mmCIF file of C-alpha atoms in Angstrom:
data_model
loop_
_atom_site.group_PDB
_atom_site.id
_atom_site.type_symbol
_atom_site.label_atom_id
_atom_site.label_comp_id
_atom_site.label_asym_id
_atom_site.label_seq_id
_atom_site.Cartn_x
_atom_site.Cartn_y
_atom_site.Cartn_z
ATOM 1 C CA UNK O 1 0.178 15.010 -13.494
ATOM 2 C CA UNK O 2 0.078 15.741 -17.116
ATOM 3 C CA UNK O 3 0.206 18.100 -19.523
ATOM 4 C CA UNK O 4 -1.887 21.145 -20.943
ATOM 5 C CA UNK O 5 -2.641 21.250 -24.418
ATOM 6 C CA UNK O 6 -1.644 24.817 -24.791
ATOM 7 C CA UNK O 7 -2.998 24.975 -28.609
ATOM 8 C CA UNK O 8 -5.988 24.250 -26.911
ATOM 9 C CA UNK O 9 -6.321 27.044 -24.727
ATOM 10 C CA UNK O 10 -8.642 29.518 -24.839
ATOM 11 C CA UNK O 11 -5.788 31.392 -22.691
ATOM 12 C CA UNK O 12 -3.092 30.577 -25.136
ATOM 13 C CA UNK O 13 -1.893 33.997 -26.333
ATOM 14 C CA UNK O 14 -2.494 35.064 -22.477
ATOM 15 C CA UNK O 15 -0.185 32.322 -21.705
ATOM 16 C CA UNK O 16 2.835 33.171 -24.274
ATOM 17 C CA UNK O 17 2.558 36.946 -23.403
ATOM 18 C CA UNK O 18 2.692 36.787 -19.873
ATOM 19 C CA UNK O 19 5.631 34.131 -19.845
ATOM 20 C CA UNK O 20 7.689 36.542 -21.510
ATOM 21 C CA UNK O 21 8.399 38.536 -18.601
ATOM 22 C CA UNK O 22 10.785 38.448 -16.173
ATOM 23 C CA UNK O 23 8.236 38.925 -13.314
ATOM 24 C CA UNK O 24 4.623 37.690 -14.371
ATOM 25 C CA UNK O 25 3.481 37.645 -10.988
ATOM 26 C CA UNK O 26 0.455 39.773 -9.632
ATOM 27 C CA UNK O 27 -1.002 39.773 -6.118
ATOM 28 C CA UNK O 28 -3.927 41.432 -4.428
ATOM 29 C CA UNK O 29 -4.523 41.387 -0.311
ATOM 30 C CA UNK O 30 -7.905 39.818 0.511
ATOM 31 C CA UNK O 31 -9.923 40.283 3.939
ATOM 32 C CA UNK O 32 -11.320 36.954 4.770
ATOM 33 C CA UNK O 33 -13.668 36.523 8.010
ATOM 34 C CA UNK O 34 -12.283 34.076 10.179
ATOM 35 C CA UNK O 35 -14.813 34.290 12.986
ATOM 36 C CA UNK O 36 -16.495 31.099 12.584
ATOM 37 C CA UNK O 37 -13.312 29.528 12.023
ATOM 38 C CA UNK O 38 -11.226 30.505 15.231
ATOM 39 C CA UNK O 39 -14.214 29.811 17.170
ATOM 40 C CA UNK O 40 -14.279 26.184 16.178
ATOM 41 C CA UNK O 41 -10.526 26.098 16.603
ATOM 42 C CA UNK O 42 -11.098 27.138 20.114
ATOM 43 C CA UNK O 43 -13.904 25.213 21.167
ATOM 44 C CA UNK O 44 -12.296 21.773 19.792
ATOM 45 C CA UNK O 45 -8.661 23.136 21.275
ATOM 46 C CA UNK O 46 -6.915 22.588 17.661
ATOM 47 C CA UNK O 47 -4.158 24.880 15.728
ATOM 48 C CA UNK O 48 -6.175 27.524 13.892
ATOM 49 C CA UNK O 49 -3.611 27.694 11.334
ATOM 50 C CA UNK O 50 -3.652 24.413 10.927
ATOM 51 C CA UNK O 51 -7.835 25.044 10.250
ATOM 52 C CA UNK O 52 -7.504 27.728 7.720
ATOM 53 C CA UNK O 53 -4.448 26.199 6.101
ATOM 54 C CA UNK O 54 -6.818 23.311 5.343
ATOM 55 C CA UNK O 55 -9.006 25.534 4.465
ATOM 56 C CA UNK O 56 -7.454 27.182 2.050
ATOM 57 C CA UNK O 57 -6.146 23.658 0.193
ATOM 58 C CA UNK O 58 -9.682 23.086 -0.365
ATOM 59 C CA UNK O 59 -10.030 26.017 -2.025
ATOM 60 C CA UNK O 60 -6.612 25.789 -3.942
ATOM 61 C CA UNK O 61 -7.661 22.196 -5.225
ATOM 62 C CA UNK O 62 -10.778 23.363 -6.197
ATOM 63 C CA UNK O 63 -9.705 25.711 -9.397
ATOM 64 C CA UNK O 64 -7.936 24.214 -11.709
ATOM 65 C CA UNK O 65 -5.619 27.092 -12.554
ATOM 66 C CA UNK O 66 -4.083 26.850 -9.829
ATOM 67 C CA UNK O 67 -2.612 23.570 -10.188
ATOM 68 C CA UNK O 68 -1.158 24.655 -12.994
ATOM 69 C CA UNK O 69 2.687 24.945 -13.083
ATOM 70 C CA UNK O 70 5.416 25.817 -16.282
ATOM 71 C CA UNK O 71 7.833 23.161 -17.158
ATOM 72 C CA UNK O 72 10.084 24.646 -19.695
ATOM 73 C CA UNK O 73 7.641 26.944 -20.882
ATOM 74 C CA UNK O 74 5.186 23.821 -21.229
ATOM 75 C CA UNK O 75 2.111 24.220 -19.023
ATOM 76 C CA UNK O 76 1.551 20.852 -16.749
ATOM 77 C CA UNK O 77 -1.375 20.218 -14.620
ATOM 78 C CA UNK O 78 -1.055 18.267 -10.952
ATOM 79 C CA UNK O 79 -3.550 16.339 -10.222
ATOM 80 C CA UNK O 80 -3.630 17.388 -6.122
ATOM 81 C CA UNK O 81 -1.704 20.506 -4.479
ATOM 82 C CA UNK O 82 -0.249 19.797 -0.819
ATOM 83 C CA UNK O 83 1.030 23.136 1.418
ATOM 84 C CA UNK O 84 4.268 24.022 1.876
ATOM 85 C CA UNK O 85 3.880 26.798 4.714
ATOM 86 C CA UNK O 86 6.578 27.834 6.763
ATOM 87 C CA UNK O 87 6.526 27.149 10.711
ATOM 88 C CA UNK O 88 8.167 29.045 13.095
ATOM 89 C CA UNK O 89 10.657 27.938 16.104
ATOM 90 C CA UNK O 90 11.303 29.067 19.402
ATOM 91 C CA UNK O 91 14.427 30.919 18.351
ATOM 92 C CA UNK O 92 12.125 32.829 16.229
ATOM 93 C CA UNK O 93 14.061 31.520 12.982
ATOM 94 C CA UNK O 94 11.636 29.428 11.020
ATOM 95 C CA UNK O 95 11.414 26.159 8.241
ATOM 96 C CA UNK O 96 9.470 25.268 5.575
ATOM 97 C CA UNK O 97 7.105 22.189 5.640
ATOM 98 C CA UNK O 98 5.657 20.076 3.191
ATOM 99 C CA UNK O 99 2.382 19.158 4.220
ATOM 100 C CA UNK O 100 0.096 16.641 2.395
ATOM 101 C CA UNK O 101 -2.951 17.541 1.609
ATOM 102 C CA UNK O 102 -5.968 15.161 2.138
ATOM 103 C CA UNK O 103 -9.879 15.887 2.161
ATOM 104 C CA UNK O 104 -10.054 14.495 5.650
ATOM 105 C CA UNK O 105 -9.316 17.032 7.959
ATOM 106 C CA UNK O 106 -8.033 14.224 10.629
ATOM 107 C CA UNK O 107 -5.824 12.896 8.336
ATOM 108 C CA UNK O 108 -4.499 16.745 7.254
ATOM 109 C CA UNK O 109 -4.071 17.707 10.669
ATOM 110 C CA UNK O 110 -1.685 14.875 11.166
ATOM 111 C CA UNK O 111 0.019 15.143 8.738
ATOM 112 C CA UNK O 112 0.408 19.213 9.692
ATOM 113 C CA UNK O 113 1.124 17.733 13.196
ATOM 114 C CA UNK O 114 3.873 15.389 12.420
ATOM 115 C CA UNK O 115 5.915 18.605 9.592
ATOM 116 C CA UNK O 116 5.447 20.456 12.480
ATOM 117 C CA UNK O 117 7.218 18.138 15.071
ATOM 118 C CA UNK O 118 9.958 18.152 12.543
ATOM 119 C CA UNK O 119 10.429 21.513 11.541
ATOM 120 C CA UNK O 120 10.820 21.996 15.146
ATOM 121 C CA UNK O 121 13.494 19.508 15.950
ATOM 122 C CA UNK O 122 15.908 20.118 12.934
ATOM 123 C CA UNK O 123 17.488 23.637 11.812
ATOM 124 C CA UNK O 124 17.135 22.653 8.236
ATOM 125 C CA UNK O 125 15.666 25.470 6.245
ATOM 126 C CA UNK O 126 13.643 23.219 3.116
ATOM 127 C CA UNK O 127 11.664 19.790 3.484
ATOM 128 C CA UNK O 128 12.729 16.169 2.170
ATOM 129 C CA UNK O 129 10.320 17.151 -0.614
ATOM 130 C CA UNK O 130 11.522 20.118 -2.104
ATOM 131 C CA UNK O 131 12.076 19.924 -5.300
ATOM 132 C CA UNK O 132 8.109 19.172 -5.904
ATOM 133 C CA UNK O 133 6.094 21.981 -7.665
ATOM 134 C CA UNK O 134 2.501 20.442 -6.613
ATOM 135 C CA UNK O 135 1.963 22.949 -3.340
ATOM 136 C CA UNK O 136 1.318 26.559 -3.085
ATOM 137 C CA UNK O 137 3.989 28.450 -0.971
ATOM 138 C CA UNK O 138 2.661 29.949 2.233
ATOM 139 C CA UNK O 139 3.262 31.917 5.263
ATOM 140 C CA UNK O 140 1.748 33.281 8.330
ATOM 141 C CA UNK O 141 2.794 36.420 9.864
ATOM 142 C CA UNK O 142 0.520 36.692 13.062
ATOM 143 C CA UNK O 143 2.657 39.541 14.217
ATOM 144 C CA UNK O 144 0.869 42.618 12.387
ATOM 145 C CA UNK O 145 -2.287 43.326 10.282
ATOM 146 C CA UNK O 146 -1.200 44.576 6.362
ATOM 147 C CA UNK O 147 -3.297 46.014 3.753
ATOM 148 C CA UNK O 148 -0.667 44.876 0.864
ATOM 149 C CA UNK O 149 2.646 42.559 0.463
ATOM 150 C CA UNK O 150 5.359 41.695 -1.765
ATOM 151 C CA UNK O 151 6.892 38.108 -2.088
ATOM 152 C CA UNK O 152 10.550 37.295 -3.104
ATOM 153 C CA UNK O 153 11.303 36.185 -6.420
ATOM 154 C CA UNK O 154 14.492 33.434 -7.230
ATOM 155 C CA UNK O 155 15.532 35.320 -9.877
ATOM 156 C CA UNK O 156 17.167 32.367 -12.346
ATOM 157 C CA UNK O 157 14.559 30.146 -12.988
ATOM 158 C CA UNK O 158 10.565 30.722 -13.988
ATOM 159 C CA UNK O 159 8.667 30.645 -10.877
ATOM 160 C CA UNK O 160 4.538 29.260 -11.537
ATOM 161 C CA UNK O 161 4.048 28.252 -7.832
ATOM 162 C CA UNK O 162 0.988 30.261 -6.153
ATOM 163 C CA UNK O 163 2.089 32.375 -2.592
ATOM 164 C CA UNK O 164 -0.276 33.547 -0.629
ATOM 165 C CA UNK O 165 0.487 35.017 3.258
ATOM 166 C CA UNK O 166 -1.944 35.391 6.323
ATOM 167 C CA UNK O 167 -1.331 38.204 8.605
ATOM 168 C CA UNK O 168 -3.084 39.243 12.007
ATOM 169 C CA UNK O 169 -6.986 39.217 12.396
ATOM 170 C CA UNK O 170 -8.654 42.266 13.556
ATOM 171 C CA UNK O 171 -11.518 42.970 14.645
ATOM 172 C CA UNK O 172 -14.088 44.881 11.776
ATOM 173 C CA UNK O 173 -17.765 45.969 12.319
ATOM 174 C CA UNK O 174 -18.073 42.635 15.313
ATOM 175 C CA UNK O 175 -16.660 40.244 12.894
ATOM 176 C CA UNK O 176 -12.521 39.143 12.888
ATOM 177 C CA UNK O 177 -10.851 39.546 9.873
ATOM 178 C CA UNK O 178 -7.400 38.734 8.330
ATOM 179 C CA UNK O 179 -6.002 39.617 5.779
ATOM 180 C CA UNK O 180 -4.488 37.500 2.773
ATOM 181 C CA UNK O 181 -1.976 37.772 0.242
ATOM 182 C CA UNK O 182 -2.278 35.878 -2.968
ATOM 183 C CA UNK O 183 0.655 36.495 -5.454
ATOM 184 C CA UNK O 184 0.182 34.451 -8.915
ATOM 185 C CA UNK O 185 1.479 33.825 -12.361
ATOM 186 C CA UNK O 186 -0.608 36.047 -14.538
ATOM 187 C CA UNK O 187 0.501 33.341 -17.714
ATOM 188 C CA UNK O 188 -1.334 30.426 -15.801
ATOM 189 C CA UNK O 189 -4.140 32.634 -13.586
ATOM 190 C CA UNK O 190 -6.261 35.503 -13.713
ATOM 191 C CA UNK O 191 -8.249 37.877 -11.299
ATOM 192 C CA UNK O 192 -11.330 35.427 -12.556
ATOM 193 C CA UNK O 193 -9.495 32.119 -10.840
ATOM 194 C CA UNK O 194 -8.479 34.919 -7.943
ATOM 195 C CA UNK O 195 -12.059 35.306 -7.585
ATOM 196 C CA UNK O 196 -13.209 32.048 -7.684
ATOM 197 C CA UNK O 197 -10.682 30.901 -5.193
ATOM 198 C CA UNK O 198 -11.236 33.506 -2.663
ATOM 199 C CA UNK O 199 -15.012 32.941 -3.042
ATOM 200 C CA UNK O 200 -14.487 28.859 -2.120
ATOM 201 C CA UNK O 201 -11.948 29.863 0.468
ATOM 202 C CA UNK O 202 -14.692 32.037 2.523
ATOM 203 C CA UNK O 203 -17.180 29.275 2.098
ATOM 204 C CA UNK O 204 -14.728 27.049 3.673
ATOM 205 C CA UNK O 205 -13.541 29.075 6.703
ATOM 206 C CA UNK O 206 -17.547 29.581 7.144
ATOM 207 C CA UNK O 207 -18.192 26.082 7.044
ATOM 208 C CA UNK O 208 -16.478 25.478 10.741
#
């Protein structure tokens, strides 16, 4: 990683006003058409959130915003953002992972595979890794289709970390769509980098 030149930025006053608040999060619920995607995920009898997680990391590491985190109130940059998505357990309680994030889907969907295996076989709530900044918080809520969504804040420390949560598909006009919520930190990303990372996220899910 390393750091932002802040003076720099053409977002610089953007960045000092919006790092001022106490909550400097927004979020906005996006449709995304996973058709193509779940079929694919069928056919080759793999996890389909495992698919769209990847996905979606493709389309996380491709804007730079949103590898941007605040380090007492100095802007760094990671050079690669992994998933930290939480996986549910038979007793319906649930853990979060830390999955690394690689290009290769094989080598993503093992490494899914393997956070998976132990999220499953230990009660502990957070990963080995936690402590690390360079993921995006995530969630999938299969249960029931939403049109908005609000994520928990800490409270006592500046949060930067991206969270976005992916509720049921349903079916729209022939096509199956589900819906997404991105939350953000408005002093690091706009609805621009919004946009360009839910236009790279369809691409990918269409991709399959």
């Amino acid at each position: 990683m390393h750091k932002l030149n802040i003076d720099n930025w053409n977002r610089k006053e953007h960045f000092y006003f919006f790092n001022q608040f106490t909550d400097p999060y927004f979020a906005v619920t996006v449709d995304f058409d996973v058709t193509d995607a779940l079929a694919h995920a069928e056919k080759y009898e793999i996890s389909f959130f495992a698919l769209y997680l990847y996905a979606c990391m493709k389309a996380v590491n491709s804007v730079e915003n949103f590898k941007y985190r605040i380090h007492d109130d100095k802007v760094i940059i990671h050079e690669v953002i992994h998933a930290s998505p939480t996986i549910a357990r038979k007793d319906n309680t649930f853990g979060c992972s830390f999955v690394y994030y690689d290009e290769d889907f094989d080598i993503f969907y093992a490494n899914f595979l393997k956070e998976k295996e132990r999220v499953l076989n230990t009660t502990d709530l957070f990963p080995p890794e936690e402590g690390t900044d360079a993921c995006i918080y995530c969630s999938a809520m299969p249960w029931f289709n939403f049109s908005g969504h609000k994520e928990p804040l800490f409270g006592t420390k500046k949060e930067s970390v991206p969270k976005l949560s992916f509720g049921k598909y349903v079916e729209k006009n022939g096509r199956l769509m589900m819906p997404v919520a991105i939350a953000v930190n408005h002093a690091l990303v706009d609805g621009y980098h919004v946009g360009l990372f839910t236009t790279s996220f369809q691409n990918e899910l269409n991709n399959f």
